[in-house]
mmCIF file of C-alpha atoms and ligand atoms in Angstrom:
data_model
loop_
_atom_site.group_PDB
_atom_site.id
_atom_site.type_symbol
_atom_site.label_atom_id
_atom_site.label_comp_id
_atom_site.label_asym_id
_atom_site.label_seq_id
_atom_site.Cartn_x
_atom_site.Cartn_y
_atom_site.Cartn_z
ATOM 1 C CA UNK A 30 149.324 48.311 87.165
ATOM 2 C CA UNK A 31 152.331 50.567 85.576
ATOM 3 C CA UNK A 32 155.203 49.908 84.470
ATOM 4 C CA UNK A 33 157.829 48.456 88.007
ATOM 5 C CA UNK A 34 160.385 47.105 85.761
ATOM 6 C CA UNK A 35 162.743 50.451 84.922
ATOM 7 C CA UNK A 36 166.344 49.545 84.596
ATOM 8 C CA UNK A 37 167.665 46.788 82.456
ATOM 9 C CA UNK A 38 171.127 45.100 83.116
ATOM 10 C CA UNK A 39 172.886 43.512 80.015
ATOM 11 C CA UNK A 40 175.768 41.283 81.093
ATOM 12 C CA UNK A 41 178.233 41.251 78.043
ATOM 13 C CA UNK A 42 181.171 40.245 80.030
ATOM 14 C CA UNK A 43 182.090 36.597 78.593
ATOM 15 C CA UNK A 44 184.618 35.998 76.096
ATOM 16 C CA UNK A 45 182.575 34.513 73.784
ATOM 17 C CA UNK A 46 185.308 31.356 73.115
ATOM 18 C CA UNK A 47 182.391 29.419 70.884
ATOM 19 C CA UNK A 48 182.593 31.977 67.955
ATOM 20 C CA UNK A 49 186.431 32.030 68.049
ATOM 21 C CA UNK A 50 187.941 33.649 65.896
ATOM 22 C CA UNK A 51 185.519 35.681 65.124
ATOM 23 C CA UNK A 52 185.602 36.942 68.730
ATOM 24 C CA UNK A 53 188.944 37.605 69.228
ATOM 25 C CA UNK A 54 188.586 41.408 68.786
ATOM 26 C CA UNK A 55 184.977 41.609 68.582
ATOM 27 C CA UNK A 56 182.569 41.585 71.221
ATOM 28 C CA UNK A 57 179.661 37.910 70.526
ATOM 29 C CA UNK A 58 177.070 40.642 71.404
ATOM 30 C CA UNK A 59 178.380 42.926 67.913
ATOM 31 C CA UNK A 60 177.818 39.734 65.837
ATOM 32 C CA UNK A 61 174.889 40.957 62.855
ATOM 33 C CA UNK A 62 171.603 39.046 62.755
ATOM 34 C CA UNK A 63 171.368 40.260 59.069
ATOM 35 C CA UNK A 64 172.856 44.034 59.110
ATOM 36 C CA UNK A 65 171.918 44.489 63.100
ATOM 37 C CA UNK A 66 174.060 43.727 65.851
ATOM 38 C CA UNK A 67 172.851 41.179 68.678
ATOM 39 C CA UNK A 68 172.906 43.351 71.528
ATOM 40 C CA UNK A 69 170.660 46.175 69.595
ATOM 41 C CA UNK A 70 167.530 43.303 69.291
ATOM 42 C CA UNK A 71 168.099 43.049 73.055
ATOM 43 C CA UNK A 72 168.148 46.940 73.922
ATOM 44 C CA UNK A 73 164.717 47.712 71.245
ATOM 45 C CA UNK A 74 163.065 44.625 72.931
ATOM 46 C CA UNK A 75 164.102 46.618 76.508
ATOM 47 C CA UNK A 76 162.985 49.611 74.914
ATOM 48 C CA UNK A 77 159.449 48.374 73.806
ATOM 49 C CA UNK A 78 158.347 47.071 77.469
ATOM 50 C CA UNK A 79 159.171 50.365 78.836
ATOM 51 C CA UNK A 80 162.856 50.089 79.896
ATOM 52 C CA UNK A 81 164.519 53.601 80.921
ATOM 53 C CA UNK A 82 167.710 52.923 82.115
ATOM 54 C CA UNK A 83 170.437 50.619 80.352
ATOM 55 C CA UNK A 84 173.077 48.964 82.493
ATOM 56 C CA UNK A 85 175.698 47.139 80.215
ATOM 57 C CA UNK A 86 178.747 45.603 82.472
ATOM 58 C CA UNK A 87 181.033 45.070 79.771
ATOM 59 C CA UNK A 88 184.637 43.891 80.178
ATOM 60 C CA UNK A 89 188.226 43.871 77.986
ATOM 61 C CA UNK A 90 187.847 44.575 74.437
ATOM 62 C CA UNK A 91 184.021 45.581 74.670
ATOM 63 C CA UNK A 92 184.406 49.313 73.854
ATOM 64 C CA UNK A 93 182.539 48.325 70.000
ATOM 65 C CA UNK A 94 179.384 47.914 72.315
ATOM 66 C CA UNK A 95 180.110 51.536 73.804
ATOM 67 C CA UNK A 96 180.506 52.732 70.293
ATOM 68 C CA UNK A 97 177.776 51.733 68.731
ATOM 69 C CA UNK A 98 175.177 53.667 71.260
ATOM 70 C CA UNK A 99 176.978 56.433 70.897
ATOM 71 C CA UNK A 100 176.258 58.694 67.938
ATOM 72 C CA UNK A 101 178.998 58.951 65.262
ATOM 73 C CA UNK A 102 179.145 62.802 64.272
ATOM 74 C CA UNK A 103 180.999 61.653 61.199
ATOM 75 C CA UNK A 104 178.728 58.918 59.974
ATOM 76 C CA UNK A 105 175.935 61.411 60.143
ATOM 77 C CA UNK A 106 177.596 64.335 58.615
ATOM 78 C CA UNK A 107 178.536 61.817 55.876
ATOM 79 C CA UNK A 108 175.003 60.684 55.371
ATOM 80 C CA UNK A 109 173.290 63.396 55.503
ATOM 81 C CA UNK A 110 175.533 65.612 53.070
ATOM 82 C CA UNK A 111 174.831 62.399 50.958
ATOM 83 C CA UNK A 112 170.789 63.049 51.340
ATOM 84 C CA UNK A 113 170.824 58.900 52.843
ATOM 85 C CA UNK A 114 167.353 59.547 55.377
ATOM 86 C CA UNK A 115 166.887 55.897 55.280
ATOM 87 C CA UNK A 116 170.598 54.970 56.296
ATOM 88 C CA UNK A 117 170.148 58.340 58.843
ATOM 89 C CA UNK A 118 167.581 57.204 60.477
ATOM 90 C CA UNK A 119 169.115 53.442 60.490
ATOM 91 C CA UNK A 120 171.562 54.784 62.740
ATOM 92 C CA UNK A 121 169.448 56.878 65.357
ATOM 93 C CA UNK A 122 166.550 54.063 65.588
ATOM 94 C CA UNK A 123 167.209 51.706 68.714
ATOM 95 C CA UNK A 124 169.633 54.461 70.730
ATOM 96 C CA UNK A 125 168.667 55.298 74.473
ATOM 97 C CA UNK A 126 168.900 58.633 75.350
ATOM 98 C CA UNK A 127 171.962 60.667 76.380
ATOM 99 C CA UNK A 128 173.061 59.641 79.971
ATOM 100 C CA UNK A 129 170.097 56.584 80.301
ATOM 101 C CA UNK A 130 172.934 54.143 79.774
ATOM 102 C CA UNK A 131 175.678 53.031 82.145
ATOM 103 C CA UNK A 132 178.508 51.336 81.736
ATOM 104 C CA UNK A 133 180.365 49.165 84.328
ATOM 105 C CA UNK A 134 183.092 46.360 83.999
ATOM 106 C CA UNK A 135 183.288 42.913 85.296
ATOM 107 C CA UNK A 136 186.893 42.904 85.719
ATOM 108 C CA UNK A 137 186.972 39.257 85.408
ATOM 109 C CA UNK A 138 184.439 36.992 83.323
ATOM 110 C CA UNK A 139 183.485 34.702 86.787
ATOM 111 C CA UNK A 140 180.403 33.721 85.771
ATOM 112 C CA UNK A 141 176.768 35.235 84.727
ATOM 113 C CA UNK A 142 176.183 35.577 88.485
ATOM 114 C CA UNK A 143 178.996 37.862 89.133
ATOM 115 C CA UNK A 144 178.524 39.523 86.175
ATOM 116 C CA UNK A 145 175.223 40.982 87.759
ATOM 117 C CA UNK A 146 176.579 41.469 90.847
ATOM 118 C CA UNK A 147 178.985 43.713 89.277
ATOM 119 C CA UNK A 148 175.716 45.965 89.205
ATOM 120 C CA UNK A 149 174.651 46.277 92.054
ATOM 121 C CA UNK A 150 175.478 49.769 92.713
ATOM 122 C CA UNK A 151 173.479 50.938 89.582
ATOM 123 C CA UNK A 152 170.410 49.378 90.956
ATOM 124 C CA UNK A 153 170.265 50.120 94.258
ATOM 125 C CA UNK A 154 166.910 48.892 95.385
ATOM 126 C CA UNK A 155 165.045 48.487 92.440
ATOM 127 C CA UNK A 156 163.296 45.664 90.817
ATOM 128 C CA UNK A 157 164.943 45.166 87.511
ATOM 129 C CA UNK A 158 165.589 42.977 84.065
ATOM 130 C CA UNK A 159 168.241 41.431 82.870
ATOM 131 C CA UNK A 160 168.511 40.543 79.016
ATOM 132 C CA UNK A 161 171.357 38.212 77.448
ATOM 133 C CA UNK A 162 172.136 39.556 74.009
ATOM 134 C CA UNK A 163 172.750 35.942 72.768
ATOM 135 C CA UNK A 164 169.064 35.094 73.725
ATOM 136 C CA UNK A 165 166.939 37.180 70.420
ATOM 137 C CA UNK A 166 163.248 36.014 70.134
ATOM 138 C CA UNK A 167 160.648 36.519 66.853
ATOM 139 C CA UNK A 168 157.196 36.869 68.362
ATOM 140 C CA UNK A 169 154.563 39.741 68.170
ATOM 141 C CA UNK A 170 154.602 40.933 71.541
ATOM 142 C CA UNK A 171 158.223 41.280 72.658
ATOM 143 C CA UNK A 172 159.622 38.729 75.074
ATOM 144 C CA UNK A 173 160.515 40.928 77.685
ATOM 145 C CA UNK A 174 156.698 42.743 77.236
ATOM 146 C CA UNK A 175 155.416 39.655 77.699
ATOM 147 C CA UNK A 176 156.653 39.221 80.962
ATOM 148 C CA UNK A 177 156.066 42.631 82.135
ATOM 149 C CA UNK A 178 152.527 42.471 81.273
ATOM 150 C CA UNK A 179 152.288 39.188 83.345
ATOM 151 C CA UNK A 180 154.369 40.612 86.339
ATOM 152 C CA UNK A 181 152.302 41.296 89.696
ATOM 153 C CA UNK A 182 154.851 43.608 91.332
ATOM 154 C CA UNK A 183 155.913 40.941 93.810
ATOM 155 C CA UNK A 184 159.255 38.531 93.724
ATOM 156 C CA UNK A 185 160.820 37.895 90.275
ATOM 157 C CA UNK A 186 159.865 36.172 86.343
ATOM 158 C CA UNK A 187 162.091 33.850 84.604
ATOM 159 C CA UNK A 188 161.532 33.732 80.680
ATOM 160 C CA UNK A 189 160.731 29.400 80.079
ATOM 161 C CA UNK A 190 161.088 27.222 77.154
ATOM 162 C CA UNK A 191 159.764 23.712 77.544
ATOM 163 C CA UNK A 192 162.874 21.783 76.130
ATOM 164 C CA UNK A 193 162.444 17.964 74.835
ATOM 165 C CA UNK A 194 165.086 15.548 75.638
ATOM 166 C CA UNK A 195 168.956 15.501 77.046
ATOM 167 C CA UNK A 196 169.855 19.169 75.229
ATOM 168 C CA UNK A 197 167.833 20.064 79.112
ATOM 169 C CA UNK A 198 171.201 19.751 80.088
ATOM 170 C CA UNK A 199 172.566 22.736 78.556
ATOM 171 C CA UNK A 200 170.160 25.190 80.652
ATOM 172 C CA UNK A 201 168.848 26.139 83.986
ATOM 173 C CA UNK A 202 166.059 24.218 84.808
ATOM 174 C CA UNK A 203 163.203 24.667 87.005
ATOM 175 C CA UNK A 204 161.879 22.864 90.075
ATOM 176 C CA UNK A 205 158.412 23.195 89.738
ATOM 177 C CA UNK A 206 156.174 23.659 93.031
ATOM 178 C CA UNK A 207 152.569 24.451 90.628
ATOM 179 C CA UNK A 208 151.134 25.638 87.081
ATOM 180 C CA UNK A 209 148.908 28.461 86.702
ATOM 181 C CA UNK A 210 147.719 28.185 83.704
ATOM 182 C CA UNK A 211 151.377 30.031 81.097
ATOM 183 C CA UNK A 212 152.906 30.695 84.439
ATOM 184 C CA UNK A 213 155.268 28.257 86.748
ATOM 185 C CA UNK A 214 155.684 28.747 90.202
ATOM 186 C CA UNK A 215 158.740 28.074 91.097
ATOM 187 C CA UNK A 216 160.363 26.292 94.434
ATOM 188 C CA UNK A 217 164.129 26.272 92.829
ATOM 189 C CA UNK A 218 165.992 25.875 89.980
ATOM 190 C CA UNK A 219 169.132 23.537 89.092
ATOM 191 C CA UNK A 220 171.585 24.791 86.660
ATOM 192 C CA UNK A 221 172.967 21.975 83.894
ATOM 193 C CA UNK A 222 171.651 19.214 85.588
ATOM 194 C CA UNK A 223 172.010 15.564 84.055
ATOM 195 C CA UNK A 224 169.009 14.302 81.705
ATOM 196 C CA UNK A 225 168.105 12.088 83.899
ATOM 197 C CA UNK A 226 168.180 14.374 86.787
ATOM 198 C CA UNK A 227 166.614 17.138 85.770
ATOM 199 C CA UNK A 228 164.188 18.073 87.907
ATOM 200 C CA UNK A 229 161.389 19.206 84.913
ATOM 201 C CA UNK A 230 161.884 20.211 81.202
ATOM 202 C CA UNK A 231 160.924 23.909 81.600
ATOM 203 C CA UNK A 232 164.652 25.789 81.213
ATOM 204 C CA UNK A 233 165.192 29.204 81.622
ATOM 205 C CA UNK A 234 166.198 31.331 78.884
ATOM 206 C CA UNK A 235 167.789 34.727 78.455
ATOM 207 C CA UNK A 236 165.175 37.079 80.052
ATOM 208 C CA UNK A 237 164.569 37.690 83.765
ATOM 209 C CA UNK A 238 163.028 40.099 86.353
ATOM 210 C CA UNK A 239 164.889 40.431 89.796
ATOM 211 C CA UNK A 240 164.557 42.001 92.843
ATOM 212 C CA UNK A 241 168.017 43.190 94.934
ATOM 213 C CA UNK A 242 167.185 40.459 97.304
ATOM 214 C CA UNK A 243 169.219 38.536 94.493
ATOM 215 C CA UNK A 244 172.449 40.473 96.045
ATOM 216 C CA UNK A 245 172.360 38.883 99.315
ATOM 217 C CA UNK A 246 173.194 35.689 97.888
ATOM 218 C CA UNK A 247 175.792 37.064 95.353
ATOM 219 C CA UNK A 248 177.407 38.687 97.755
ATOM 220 C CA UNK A 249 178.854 35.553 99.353
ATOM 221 C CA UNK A 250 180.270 34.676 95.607
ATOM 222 C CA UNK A 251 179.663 31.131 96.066
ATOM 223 C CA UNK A 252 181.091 29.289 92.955
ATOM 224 C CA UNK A 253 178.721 26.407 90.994
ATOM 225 C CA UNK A 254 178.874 24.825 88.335
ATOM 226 C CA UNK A 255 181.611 25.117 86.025
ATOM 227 C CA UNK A 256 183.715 26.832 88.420
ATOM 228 C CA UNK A 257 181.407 29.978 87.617
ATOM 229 C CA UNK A 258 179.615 32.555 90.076
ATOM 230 C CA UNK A 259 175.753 31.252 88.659
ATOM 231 C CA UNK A 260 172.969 32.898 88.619
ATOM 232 C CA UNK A 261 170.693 29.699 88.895
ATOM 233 C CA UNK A 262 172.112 29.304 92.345
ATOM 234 C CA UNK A 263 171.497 32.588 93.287
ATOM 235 C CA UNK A 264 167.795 32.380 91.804
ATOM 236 C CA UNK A 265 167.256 29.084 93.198
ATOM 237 C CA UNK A 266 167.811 30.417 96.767
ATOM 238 C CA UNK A 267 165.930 33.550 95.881
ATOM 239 C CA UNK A 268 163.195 31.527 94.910
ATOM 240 C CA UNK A 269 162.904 30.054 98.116
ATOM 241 C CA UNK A 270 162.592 33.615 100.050
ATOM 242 C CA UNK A 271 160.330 35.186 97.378
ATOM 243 C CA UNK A 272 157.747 34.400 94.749
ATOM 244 C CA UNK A 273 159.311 33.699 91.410
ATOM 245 C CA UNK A 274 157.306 32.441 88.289
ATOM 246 C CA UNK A 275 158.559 30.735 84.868
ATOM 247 C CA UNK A 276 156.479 32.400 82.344
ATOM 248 C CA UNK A 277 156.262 30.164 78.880
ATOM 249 C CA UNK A 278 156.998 32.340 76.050
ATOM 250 C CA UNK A 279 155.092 32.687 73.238
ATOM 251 C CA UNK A 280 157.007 32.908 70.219
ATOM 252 C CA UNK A 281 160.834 31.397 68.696
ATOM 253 C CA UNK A 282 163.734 31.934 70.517
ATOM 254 C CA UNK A 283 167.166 31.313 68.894
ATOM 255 C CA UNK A 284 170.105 30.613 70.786
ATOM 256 C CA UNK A 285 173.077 32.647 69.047
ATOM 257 C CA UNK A 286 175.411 31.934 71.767
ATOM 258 C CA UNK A 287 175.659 28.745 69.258
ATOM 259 C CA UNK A 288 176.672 28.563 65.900
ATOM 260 C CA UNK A 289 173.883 26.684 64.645
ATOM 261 C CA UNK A 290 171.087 28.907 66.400
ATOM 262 C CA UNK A 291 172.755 31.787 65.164
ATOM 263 C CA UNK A 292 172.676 30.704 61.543
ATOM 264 C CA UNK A 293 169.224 29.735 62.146
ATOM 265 C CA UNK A 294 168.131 33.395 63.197
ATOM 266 C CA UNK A 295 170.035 34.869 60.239
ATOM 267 C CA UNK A 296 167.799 32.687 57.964
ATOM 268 C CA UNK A 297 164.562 33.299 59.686
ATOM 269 C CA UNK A 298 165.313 37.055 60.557
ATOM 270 C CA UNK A 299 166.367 37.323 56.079
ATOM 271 C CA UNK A 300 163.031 35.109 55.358
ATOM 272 C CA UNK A 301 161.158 37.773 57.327
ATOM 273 C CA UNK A 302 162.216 41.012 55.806
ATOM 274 C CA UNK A 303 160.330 42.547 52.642
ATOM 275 C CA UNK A 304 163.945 43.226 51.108
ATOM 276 C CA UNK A 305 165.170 39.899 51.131
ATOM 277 C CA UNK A 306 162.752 37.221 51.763
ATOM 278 C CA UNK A 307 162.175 36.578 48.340
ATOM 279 C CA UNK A 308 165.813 36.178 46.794
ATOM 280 C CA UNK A 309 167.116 33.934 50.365
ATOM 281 C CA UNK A 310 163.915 32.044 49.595
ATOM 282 C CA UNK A 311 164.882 30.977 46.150
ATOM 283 C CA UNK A 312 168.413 30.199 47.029
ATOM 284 C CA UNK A 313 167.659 27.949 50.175
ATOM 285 C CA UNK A 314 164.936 26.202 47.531
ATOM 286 C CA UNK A 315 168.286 25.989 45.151
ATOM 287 C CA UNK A 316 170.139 24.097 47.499
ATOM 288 C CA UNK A 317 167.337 21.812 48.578
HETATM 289 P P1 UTP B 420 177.627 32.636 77.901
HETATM 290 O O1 UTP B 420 178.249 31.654 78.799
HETATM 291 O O2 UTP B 420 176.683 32.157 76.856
HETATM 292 O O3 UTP B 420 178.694 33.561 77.158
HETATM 293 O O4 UTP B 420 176.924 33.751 78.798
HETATM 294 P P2 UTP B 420 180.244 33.425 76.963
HETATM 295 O O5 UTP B 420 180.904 32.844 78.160
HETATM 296 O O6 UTP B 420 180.681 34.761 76.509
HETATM 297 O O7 UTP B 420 180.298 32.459 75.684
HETATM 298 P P3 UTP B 420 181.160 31.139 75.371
HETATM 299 O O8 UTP B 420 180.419 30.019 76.066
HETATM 300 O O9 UTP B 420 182.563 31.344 75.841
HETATM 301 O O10 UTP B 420 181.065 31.050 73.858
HETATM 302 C C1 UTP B 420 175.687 34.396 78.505
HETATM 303 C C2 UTP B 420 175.808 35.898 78.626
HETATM 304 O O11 UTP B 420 176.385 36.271 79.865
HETATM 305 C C3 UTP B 420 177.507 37.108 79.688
HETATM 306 C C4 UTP B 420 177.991 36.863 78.267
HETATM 307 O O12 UTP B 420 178.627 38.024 77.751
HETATM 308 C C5 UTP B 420 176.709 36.523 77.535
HETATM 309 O O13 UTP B 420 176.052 37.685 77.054
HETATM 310 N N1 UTP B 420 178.540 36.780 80.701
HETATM 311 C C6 UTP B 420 178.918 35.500 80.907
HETATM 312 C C7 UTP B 420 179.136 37.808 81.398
HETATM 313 O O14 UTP B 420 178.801 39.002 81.215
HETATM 314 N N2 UTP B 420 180.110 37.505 82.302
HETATM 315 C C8 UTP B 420 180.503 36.222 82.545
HETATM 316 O O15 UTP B 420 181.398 36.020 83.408
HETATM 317 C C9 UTP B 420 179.892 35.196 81.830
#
């Protein structure tokens, strides 16, 4: 069947208090993986499963993000009078066109639940993705293609990992109803439960599909855990009024809403590129 899955929201709301300072005038999602900013992997992995329209709800001191997907008239003056194609092109690769993105602002960082609320406007009554910038996978077939190659049209797709022991905790995790072979169905979904609680070890990580029928249940902005407006809630009740599937991943996902996973990604995403593999090799052999 084509290609359902249109718009793509991109919360980048949070404060990002983990990579303080660093954050403090910077937006988490403008931190480099190598020489390219977090939030570009997620907006080329929207791009490359078909993705037309780019929803970002941003919030204070975010405007870097606006910047960047805009075009800089004297960066490309610059480099072009300079006869730089490669650096040129660097800087047009990975841009939506003019007027597919939209901005709008979560006046308040309540949670990853109200942060998609926030855009509810911009989707109207379409089904639709949502991709956390923090969240960057290496695989072949992008993470979010994956999905949308796997997606029936009907109800909603969370992006799993199967996670081994108590880090569970630290994720959404699923309530499992039955496997079909890479794909969970899914009768609800707890969000940081206890190790010894948690209802399976399948969490879900920064990729979903949605329908609107997600809104009915942010709309009563019902706080969970942490105080925060959750979108696990709101999925887990969805989940109950719709057919939603967990779809394992195939490839590595790093976590670079943590320092550790985000020093991990630099190092893989370095190992992998023809320019530098070789010299980041030697030097990580160095220290061993
Ligand atoms: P996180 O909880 O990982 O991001 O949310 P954070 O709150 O910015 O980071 P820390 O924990 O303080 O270091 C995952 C994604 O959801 C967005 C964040 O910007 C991030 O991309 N988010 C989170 C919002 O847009 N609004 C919120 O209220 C919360």
């Amino acid at each position: 069947m084509g290609n359902v899955v249109k718009k793509a929201v991109f919360p980048v709301g949070g404060m990002g208090t983990r990579f303080l300072p660093a954050t403090k005038a910077l937006p988490k999602e403008m931190l480099p993986i190598v020489d390219k900013p977090l939030i570009q992997y997620a907006v080329e992995e929207a791009i490359s499963a078909g993705i037309e329209e780019f929803i970002f709800v941003t919030g204070r001191g975010k405007t870097a993000i606006e910047d960047h997907f805009d075009q800089s008239a004297e960066l490309l003056n610059l480099l072009s009078k300079r006869n730089k194609q490669n650096d040129l092109k660097k800087i047009m690769e990975g841009i939506p066109k003019p007027g597919a993105i939209a901005y709008t602002r979560q006046q308040e960082p309540l949670g990853l639940g109200h942060a998609i609320w926030c855009a509810r406007n911009l989707i109207g009554q379409d089904t639709f993705a949502v991709l956390l910038a923090d969240d960057i996978f290496m695989s072949q077939k992008s993470c979010l293609k994956q999905m949308i190659d796997e997606y029936d049209g009907n109800g909603g797709m969370v992006a799993v990992e199967e996670i081994e022991g108590e880090e569970i905790s630290n994720y959404g995790v699923l309530n499992v109803d039955s496997m079909q072979g890479n794909k969970i169905k899914i009768n609800g979904l707890v969000e940081k439960p206890e190790y010894s609680k948690a209802p399976s070890k399948y969490a879900v990580v920064g990729r979903y599909i949605l329908t609107p029928k997600i809104f009915e249940y942010l709309d009563k902005q019902k706080k969970g855990a942490g105080n925060e407006i959750q979108l696990t809630d709101a999925l887990s009740w969805t989940a109950k009024n719709e057919n939603y599937f967990g779809l394992k991943i195939n490839g590595e996902r790093f976590d670079c809403g943590s320092k550790i996973g985000y020093l991990r990604a630099n190092i893989s995403f370095a190992i992998n590129r023809d320019d530098l593999s070789e010299e980041i090799l030697k030097y990580l052999r160095k220290l061993n």
